[in-house]
Coordinates of C-alpha atoms in Angstrom, one line a residue:
M147 CA 9.2 23.2 13.8
K148 CA 12.4 21.7 14.6
G149 CA 14.9 21.4 13.3
T150 CA 16.1 20.8 15.2
M151 CA 17.7 18.2 18.2
K152 CA 20.4 17.9 24.1
L153 CA 22.6 15.8 26.3
V154 CA 22.4 12.2 27.5
A155 CA 23.4 11.2 31.1
A156 CA 25.9 8.4 31.0
G157 CA 24.5 4.9 31.4
M158 CA 21.0 5.9 30.5
V159 CA 19.1 3.8 28.0
M160 CA 16.7 6.8 27.3
A161 CA 17.7 10.4 27.6
A162 CA 16.7 14.0 27.2
T163 CA 16.3 15.2 23.7
P164 CA 14.8 17.7 21.3
A165 CA 12.1 16.5 18.9
P166 CA 13.3 13.6 16.8
A167 CA 13.5 14.6 13.2
Q168 CA 11.9 17.9 14.0
I169 CA 11.0 19.8 10.9
A170 CA 13.5 22.7 10.6
A171 CA 12.6 26.0 8.9
Q172 CA 15.2 28.6 8.1
S173 CA 16.0 31.5 5.8
G174 CA 14.1 33.6 3.4
P175 CA 12.6 31.9 1.4
Q176 CA 11.5 29.6 4.2
T177 CA 13.3 26.3 4.4
V178 CA 12.1 23.1 6.1
Q179 CA 13.7 19.7 6.6
A180 CA 14.0 16.8 9.0
E181 CA 17.5 17.0 10.3
E182 CA 19.7 14.2 11.7
P183 CA 18.3 13.1 15.0
S184 CA 20.0 15.0 17.9
T185 CA 23.0 13.7 19.8
A186 CA 20.7 12.8 22.7
L187 CA 18.0 11.3 20.5
S188 CA 20.5 9.1 18.8
T189 CA 21.7 7.8 22.1
A190 CA 18.3 7.5 23.6
L191 CA 17.1 5.5 20.6
S192 CA 20.2 3.3 20.7
T193 CA 20.0 0.0 22.5
G194 CA 23.6 0.0 23.6
G195 CA 26.1 0.5 20.8
S196 CA 27.1 -1.0 17.4
L197 CA 24.8 -0.1 14.4
T198 CA 21.3 1.3 14.9
A199 CA 18.7 2.1 12.2
I200 CA 16.2 4.8 13.0
T201 CA 13.1 5.8 11.1
G202 CA 9.6 7.2 11.7
V203 CA 7.2 9.9 10.6
D204 CA 6.9 13.6 11.5
Y205 CA 4.0 16.0 10.7
S206 CA 3.9 19.7 11.4
S207 CA 1.5 22.5 10.6
G208 CA 1.5 26.3 11.0
D209 CA 0.8 29.5 9.3
Y210 CA 4.0 31.2 10.6
G211 CA 2.1 34.5 11.0
T212 CA 0.8 34.5 7.4
G213 CA -2.7 33.3 7.9
S214 CA -2.1 30.4 5.5
D215 CA -1.1 27.0 6.9
T216 CA 1.8 25.0 5.6
H217 CA 1.7 21.2 6.1
I218 CA 4.9 19.2 6.2
W219 CA 5.4 15.5 6.3
V220 CA 8.9 14.0 6.9
V221 CA 10.1 10.3 6.9
P222 CA 13.7 10.3 8.2
M223 CA 16.0 7.4 7.4
S224 CA 19.0 7.3 9.8
L225 CA 21.9 5.1 10.6
R226 CA 24.0 5.5 13.7
Y227 CA 27.3 3.7 14.6
R228 CA 28.8 3.9 18.0
T229 CA 32.2 2.8 19.1
G230 CA 33.4 3.8 22.6
P231 CA 32.8 7.5 23.1
L232 CA 32.6 8.2 19.3
R233 CA 29.4 8.0 17.2
F234 CA 28.8 8.5 13.6
T235 CA 25.4 9.3 12.0
A236 CA 23.9 9.6 8.5
T237 CA 20.3 10.8 7.8
L238 CA 18.4 11.1 4.5
P239 CA 14.8 12.3 4.8
W240 CA 11.8 12.1 2.5
L241 CA 9.8 15.3 2.4
R242 CA 6.3 16.3 1.4
I243 CA 5.5 20.0 1.7
N244 CA 2.1 21.5 1.0
G245 CA 2.2 25.3 1.3
S246 CA 3.9 28.4 -0.1
S247 CA 6.3 27.8 -3.0
A248 CA 8.7 30.1 -1.1
I249 CA 9.4 27.1 1.2
V250 CA 12.7 25.5 0.5
G251 CA 14.0 22.3 2.2
G252 CA 17.0 22.3 4.5
G253 CA 18.2 23.5 7.9
S254 CA 17.0 25.0 11.1
G255 CA 16.2 28.5 12.3
G256 CA 13.4 31.0 11.9
V257 CA 10.6 31.0 9.3
I258 CA 9.4 33.3 6.7
I259 CA 6.8 32.8 3.9
D260 CA 6.5 35.0 0.9
P261 CA 2.8 36.0 1.0
N262 CA 2.9 36.4 -2.8
A263 CA 4.2 33.0 -3.6
P264 CA 1.7 30.5 -5.0
R265 CA 0.7 27.4 -3.0
T266 CA 2.2 24.1 -4.2
T267 CA 2.7 20.5 -3.2
R268 CA 6.0 18.9 -3.8
S269 CA 7.9 15.9 -2.4
G270 CA 11.1 13.9 -2.7
L271 CA 14.4 13.1 -0.9
G272 CA 15.9 15.9 1.2
D273 CA 19.5 16.8 2.0
L274 CA 21.9 14.2 3.4
T275 CA 23.2 15.0 6.9
L276 CA 26.5 13.4 8.2
G277 CA 27.4 13.8 11.9
V278 CA 30.1 12.9 14.3
G279 CA 30.0 13.2 18.1
Y280 CA 32.2 12.6 21.2
Q281 CA 30.7 11.8 24.6
I282 CA 32.4 12.2 28.0
P283 CA 30.5 10.2 30.6
E284 CA 29.3 11.7 33.8
E285 CA 31.5 9.5 36.0
Q286 CA 34.6 11.2 34.7
L287 CA 33.8 14.8 35.4
G288 CA 30.7 14.7 37.7
F289 CA 28.5 15.8 34.8
G290 CA 28.1 14.6 31.2
L291 CA 29.5 16.4 28.2
D292 CA 28.9 15.9 24.5
F293 CA 30.4 17.6 21.5
S294 CA 29.1 17.1 18.0
A295 CA 29.3 18.4 14.4
R296 CA 27.0 17.9 11.5
V297 CA 27.4 18.6 7.8
K298 CA 24.3 18.9 5.6
L299 CA 25.1 18.0 2.0
P300 CA 23.0 19.5 -0.9
T301 CA 21.5 16.3 -2.2
A302 CA 17.8 17.6 -2.3
S303 CA 16.3 18.9 -5.5
R304 CA 16.6 22.7 -5.7
S305 CA 14.3 22.9 -8.7
K306 CA 11.5 21.3 -6.6
A307 CA 12.3 23.6 -3.7
L308 CA 13.4 20.7 -1.5
G309 CA 16.9 22.1 -0.8
T310 CA 19.0 25.3 -1.0
G311 CA 21.7 23.6 -3.1
K312 CA 24.4 24.6 -0.5
T313 CA 26.3 22.9 2.3
D314 CA 25.5 23.8 6.0
V315 CA 27.7 23.1 9.0
T316 CA 26.5 22.9 12.6
V317 CA 28.5 22.4 15.8
A318 CA 27.0 21.9 19.3
A319 CA 27.9 21.3 22.9
E320 CA 25.7 19.6 25.5
I321 CA 25.8 19.2 29.3
S322 CA 23.7 17.1 31.7
K323 CA 23.7 16.0 35.3
S324 CA 21.7 13.2 36.9
F325 CA 19.8 13.6 40.1
G326 CA 18.3 10.2 40.8
I327 CA 15.8 9.5 38.0
V328 CA 15.8 13.1 36.8
T329 CA 18.4 14.5 34.4
P330 CA 18.4 18.2 33.6
F331 CA 20.2 19.1 30.4
A332 CA 21.3 22.1 28.3
N333 CA 22.5 22.4 24.7
V334 CA 24.1 25.3 22.7
G335 CA 24.7 25.1 19.0
Y336 CA 26.0 27.3 16.2
R337 CA 24.8 26.8 12.6
M338 CA 26.8 28.1 9.5
P339 CA 24.6 27.9 6.4
G340 CA 25.8 28.0 2.9
D341 CA 25.1 31.1 0.8
P342 CA 22.5 30.3 -1.9
S343 CA 22.1 32.8 -4.7
G344 CA 19.1 35.1 -4.4
F345 CA 19.0 35.5 -0.6
D346 CA 21.3 36.4 2.2
L347 CA 21.9 34.0 5.2
H348 CA 24.0 34.5 8.3
N349 CA 25.2 32.2 11.1
A350 CA 22.8 31.5 13.9
W351 CA 22.6 30.2 17.5
T352 CA 20.4 27.4 18.8
A353 CA 19.7 26.5 22.5
S354 CA 17.7 24.0 24.4
G355 CA 17.0 23.2 28.0
G356 CA 14.9 20.6 29.8
A357 CA 15.0 17.4 31.7
S358 CA 14.3 13.7 31.3
V359 CA 12.7 11.4 33.9
M360 CA 13.4 7.7 33.9
L361 CA 10.3 5.6 34.5
G362 CA 11.7 2.1 34.8
K363 CA 13.2 1.3 31.4
S364 CA 11.2 4.1 29.8
A365 CA 11.8 7.9 29.7
L366 CA 9.7 11.0 29.7
I367 CA 11.3 14.0 28.1
V368 CA 10.4 17.8 28.1
S369 CA 12.3 20.8 26.8
Y370 CA 12.2 24.3 25.6
D371 CA 13.9 24.9 22.2
Y372 CA 15.1 28.1 20.7
R373 CA 16.5 28.6 17.2
E374 CA 17.7 31.9 15.9
S375 CA 16.8 32.8 12.3
T376 CA 19.5 32.7 9.7
S377 CA 17.8 35.5 7.8
D378 CA 17.0 39.1 8.7
L379 CA 13.6 38.6 7.1
A380 CA 12.8 35.5 9.2
R381 CA 11.6 35.2 12.8
D382 CA 13.2 33.2 15.5
S383 CA 11.7 29.9 16.6
R384 CA 10.6 29.0 20.1
E385 CA 8.7 25.9 21.0
L386 CA 8.0 23.3 23.7
F387 CA 8.7 19.7 23.2
G388 CA 7.6 16.5 25.0
A389 CA 8.3 12.9 24.3
F390 CA 7.9 9.4 25.7
S391 CA 10.4 6.6 24.8
T392 CA 10.1 3.0 25.7
P393 CA 11.6 -0.4 24.7
V394 CA 9.1 -2.7 23.0
A395 CA 11.6 -5.5 22.4
E396 CA 15.2 -6.3 23.2
K397 CA 16.5 -4.4 20.2
L398 CA 13.6 -2.2 19.5
I399 CA 12.7 1.2 21.0
F400 CA 9.6 3.3 20.2
T401 CA 9.3 7.1 20.8
L402 CA 6.2 9.3 20.5
Y403 CA 6.5 13.1 20.7
G404 CA 4.8 16.4 20.1
T405 CA 5.7 20.1 19.9
G406 CA 3.9 23.3 20.5
G407 CA 5.0 26.6 18.9
L408 CA 5.5 29.7 21.1
S409 CA 6.5 32.1 18.4
K410 CA 5.5 32.9 14.8
G411 CA 8.8 31.5 13.6
A412 CA 7.7 28.0 14.7
A413 CA 5.0 25.6 13.6
D414 CA 1.8 25.8 15.5
Y415 CA 2.1 22.2 16.4
G416 CA 3.9 19.0 15.4
L417 CA 3.5 15.3 16.1
G418 CA 5.7 12.3 15.4
S419 CA 7.0 8.9 16.2
M420 CA 10.4 7.2 15.9
V421 CA 11.5 3.5 15.9
S422 CA 15.0 2.3 16.3
V423 CA 16.4 -1.2 15.7
K424 CA 19.8 -2.4 16.7
F425 CA 21.7 -4.8 14.5

């Protein structure tokens, strides 16, 4: 599931977003990892600027059309620094994967599992993701715009099948428009994976669309997420996402979310929660 991460309306404390730390799966062999929280999620979980720490837990399960379930736990550890329209993020996840040994950590896209690969359980730190973004507030153009780029560095163990050992680059653009308490949003991204030996990967598109609804200081978020596979052997991922974010203290925000797979390239379902603290 993933993976994958939308826009934030200017001035909103909470905003529309894809699943925080969604588990991404891409390539053949299959790859899974919690990515850096999306542009919108980073802003939604922020309490107004400066330095914000984000962590949580994410669980997903699915057979991806093979008849054998794969279970994935992710604990993301993220830091976000915002100054004016610029933001900088760094995310390092801990992964636990119980399923086909064809699963390799890292990235977003479709899913494929080698039916002949033995079932294993492995865990450890995933790949480090560094991100930068630039946000144009809605009052300047009449709608919000956000541009971002992420680089996934190969810090995960390839011998334990937690990473591909290659660097990935993702760029994205987001747009949103507020109508009272409702803010529709849309996101388009383009991912350029590295080229690990042993399997062929290609560049892939991602897209999301949905809306957030402000409920006082809290936010309800829904979206449809699409991720094109980076392998000809894999299937594209389509899923629904829903979340509820609310402040529980002056500098503390809690988010609860879930996903439901709509294609064989996505997990059957996922559940997770995130907590952010401003320093």
